[in-house]
Backbone as a chain_set.jsonl record, in Angstrom:
{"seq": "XXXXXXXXXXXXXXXXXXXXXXXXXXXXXXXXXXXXXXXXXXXXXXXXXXXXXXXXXXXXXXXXXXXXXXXXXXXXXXXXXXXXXXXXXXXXXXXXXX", "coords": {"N": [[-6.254, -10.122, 11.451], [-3.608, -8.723, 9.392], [-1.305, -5.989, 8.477], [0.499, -4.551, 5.984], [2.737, -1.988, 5.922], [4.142, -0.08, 3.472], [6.094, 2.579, 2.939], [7.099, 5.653, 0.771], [9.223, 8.407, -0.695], [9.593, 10.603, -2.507], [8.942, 13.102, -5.393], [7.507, 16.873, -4.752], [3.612, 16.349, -4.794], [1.299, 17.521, -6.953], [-1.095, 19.421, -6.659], [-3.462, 19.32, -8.304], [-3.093, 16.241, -8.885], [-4.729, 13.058, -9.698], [-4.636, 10.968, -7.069], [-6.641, 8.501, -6.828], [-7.399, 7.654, -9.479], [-4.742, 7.316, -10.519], [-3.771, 5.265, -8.735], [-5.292, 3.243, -9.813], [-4.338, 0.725, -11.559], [-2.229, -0.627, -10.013], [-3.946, -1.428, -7.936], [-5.487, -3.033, -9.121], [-4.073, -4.83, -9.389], [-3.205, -5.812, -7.212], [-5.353, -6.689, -5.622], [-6.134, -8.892, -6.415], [-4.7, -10.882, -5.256], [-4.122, -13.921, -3.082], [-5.932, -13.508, -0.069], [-6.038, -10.689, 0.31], [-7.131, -7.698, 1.748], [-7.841, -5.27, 1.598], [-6.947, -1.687, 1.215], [-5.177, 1.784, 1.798], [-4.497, 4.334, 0.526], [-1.83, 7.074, 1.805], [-1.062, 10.614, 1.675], [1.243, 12.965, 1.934], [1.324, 15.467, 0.112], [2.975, 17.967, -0.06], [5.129, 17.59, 0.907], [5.823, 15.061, -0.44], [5.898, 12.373, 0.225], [4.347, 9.313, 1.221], [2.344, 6.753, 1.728], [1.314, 3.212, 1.617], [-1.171, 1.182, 3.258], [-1.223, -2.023, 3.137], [-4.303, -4.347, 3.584], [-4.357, -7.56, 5.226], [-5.812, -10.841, 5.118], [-4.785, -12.676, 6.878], [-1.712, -13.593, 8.278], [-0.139, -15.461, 6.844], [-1.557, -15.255, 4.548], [-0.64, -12.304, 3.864], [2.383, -13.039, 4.066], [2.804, -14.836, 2.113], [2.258, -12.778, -0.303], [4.124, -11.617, -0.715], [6.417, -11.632, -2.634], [5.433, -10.793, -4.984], [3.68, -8.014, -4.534], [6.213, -6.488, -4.175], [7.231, -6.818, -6.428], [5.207, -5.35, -7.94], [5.047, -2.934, -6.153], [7.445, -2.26, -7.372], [7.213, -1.826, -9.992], [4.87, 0.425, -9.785], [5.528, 2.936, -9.298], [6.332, 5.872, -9.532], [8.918, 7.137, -11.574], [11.188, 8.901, -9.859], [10.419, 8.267, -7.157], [11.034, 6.697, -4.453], [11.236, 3.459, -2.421], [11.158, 3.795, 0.919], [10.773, 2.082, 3.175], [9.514, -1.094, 4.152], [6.885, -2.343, 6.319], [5.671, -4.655, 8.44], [2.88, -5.69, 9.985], [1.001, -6.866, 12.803], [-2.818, -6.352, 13.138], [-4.513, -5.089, 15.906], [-7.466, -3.969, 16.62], [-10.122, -2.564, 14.068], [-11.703, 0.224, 13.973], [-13.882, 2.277, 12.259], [-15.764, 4.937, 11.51], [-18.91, 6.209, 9.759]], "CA": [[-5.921, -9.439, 10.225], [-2.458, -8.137, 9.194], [-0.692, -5.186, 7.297], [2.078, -4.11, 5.482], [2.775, -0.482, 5.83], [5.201, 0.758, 2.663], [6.821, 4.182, 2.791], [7.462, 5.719, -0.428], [9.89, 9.471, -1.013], [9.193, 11.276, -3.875], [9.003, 14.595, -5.242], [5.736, 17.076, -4.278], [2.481, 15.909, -5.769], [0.848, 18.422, -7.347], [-2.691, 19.518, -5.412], [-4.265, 18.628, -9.146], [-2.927, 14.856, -9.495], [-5.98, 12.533, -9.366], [-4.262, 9.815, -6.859], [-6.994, 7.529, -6.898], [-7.159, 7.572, -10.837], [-3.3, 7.04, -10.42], [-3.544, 3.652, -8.031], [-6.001, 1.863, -10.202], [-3.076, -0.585, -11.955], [-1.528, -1.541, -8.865], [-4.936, -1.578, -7.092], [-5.885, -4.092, -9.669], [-3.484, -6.351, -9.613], [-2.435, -6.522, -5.72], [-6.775, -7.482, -5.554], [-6.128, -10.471, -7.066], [-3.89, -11.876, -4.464], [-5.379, -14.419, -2.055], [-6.32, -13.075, 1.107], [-6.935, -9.222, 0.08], [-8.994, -7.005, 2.14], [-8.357, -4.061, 1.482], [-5.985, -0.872, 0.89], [-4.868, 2.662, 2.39], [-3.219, 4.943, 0.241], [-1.989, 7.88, 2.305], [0.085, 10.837, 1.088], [1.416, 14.302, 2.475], [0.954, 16.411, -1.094], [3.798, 19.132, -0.046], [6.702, 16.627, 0.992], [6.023, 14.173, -1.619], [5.797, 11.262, 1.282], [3.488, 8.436, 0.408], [2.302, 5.195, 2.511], [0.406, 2.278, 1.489], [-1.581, 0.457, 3.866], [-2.304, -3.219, 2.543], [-5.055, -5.306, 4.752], [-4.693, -9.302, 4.415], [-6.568, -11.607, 6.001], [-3.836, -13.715, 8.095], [-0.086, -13.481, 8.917], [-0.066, -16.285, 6.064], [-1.233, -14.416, 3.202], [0.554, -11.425, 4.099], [3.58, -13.644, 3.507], [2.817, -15.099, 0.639], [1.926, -12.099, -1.068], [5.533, -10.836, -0.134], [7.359, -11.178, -3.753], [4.301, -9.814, -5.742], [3.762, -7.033, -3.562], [7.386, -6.382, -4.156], [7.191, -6.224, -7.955], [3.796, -4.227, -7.939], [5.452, -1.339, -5.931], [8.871, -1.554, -7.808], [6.596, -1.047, -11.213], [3.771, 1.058, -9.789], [5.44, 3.96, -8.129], [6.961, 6.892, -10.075], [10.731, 7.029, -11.207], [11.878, 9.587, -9.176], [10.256, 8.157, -6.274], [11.915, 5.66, -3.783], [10.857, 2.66, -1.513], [12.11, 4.183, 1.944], [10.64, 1.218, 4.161], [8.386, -1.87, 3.99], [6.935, -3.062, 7.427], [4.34, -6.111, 8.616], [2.139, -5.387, 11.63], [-0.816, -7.52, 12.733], [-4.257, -5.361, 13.316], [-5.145, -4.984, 16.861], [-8.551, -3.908, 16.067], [-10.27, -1.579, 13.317], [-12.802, 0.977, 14.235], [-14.364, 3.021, 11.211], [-16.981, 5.813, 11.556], [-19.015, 6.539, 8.635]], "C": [[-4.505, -8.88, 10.376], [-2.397, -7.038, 8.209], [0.484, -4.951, 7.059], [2.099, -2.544, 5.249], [4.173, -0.244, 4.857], [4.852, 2.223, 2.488], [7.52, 4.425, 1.421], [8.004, 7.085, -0.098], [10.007, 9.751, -2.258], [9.065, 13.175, -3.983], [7.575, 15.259, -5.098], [5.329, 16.527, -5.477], [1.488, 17.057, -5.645], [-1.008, 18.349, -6.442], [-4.071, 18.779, -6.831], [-4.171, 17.381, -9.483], [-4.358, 13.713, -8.603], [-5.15, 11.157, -8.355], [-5.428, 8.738, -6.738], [-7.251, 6.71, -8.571], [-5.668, 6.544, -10.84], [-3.075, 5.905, -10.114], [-4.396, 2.681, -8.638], [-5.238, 0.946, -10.916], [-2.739, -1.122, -11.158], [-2.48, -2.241, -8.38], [-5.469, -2.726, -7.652], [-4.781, -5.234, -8.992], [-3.251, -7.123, -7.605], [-4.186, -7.059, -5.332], [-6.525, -8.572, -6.236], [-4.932, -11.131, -6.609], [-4.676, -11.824, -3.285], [-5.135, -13.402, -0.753], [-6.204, -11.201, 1.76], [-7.653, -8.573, 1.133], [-9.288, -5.855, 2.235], [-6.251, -3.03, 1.566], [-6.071, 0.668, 1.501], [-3.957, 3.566, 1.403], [-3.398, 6.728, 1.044], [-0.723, 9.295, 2.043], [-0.738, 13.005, 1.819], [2.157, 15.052, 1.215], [2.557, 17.327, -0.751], [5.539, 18.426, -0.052], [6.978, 15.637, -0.154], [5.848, 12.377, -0.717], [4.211, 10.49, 1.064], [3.436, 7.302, 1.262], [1.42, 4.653, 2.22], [0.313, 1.426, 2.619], [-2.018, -1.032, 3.454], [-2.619, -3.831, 3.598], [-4.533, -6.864, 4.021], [-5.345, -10.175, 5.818], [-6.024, -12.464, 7.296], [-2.402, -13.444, 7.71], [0.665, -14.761, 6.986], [-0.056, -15.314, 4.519], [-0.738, -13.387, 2.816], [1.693, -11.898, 3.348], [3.552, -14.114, 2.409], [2.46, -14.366, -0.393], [3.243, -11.136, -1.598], [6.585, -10.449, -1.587], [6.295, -10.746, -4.594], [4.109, -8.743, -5.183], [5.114, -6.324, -4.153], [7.474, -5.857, -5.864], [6.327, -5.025, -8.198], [4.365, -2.779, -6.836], [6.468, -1.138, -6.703], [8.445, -1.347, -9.452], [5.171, 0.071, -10.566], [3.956, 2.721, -9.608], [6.499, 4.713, -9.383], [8.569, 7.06, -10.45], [11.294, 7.769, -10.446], [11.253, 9.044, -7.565], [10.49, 6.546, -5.415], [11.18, 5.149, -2.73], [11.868, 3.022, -0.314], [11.719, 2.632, 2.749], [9.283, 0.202, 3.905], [8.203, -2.659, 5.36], [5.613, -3.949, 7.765], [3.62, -5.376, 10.037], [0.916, -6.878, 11.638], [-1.58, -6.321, 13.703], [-4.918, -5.822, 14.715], [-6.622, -5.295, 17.16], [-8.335, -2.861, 14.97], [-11.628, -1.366, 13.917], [-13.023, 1.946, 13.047], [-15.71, 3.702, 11.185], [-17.294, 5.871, 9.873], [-19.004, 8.014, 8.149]], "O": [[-4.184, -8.55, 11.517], [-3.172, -6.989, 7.254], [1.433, -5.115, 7.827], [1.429, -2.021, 4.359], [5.255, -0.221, 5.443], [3.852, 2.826, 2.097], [8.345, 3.639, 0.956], [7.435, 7.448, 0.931], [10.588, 9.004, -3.045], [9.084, 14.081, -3.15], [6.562, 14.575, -5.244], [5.888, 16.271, -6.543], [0.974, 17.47, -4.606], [-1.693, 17.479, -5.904], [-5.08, 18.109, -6.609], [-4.974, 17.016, -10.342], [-4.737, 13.661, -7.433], [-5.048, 10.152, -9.058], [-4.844, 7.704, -6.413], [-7.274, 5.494, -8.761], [-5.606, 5.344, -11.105], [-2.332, 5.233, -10.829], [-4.412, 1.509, -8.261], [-5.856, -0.106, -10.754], [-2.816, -2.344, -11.278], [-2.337, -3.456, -8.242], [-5.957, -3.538, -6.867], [-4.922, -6.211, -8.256], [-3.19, -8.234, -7.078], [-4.159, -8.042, -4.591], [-7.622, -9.003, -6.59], [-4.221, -11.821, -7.339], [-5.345, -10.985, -2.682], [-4.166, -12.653, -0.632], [-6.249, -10.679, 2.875], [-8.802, -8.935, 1.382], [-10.305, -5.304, 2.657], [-5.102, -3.408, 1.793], [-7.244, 0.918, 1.776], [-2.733, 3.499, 1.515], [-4.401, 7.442, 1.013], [0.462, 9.007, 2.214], [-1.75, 13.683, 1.998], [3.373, 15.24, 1.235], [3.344, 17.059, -1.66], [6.579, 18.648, -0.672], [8.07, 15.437, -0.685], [5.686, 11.355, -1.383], [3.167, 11.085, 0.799], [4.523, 6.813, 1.573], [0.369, 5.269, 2.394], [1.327, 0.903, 3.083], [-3.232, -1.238, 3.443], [-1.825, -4.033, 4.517], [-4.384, -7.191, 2.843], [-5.279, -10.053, 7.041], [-6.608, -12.795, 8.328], [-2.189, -13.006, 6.58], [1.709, -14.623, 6.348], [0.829, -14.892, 3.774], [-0.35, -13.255, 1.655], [2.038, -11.42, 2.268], [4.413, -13.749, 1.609], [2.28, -14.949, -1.462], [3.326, -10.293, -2.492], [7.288, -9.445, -1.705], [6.823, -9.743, -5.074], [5.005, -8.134, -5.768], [4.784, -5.3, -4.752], [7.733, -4.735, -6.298], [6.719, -3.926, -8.59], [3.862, -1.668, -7.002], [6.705, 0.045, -6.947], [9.249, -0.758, -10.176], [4.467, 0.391, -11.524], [3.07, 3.571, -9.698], [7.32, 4.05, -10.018], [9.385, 7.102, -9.529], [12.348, 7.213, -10.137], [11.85, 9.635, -6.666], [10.094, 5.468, -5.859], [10.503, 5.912, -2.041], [13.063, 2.729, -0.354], [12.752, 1.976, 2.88], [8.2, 0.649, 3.527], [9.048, -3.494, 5.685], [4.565, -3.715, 7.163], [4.12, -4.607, 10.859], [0.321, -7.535, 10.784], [-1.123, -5.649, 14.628], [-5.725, -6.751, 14.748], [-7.061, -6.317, 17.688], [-7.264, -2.315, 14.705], [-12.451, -2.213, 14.266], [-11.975, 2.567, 12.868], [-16.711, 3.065, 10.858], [-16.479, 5.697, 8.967], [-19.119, 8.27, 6.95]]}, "num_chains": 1, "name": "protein.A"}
């Protein structure tokens, strides 16, 4: 499995903004590219600092998801808030308690 870790800078987010309300547009659309498996959104409320985790199934669809991906953050994400960094990893393992 692979991910793409994007870093987003923005201004604070209020302690009342619903972010999962907020990511369902993007969340749609980046699910309907092949090899999907999943998503991370992770955000430090006081700084305004923001990182999406996307899962994909192989090094492959990763890449080919690379200019969609690309549109879908540069419409999804707030005007005042800026794409600091977009990086690839592949997934060691995953461990998840319930």
């Amino acid at each position: 499995m692979y991910a793409r870790l994007s870093t987003y800078q923005g201004d604070p987010i209020p302690a009342a903004a619903d972010l999962a309300e907020e990511s369902q547009a993007p969340l749609k659309q980046v699910r309907e590219l092949p090899g999907f498996r999943g998503v991370y959104l992770l955000a430090d409320r006081p700084t305004g600092r923001s990182l999406t985790l996307t899962l994909w199934a192989d090094e492959a669809s990763m890449r080919a998801s690379e200019v969609r991906a690309s549109q879908i953050r540069g419409e999804s994400h707030a005007p005042d808030t800026a794409v600091v960094s977009v990086e690839r990893f592949e997934i060691g393992f995953v461990q998840l308690e319930a």
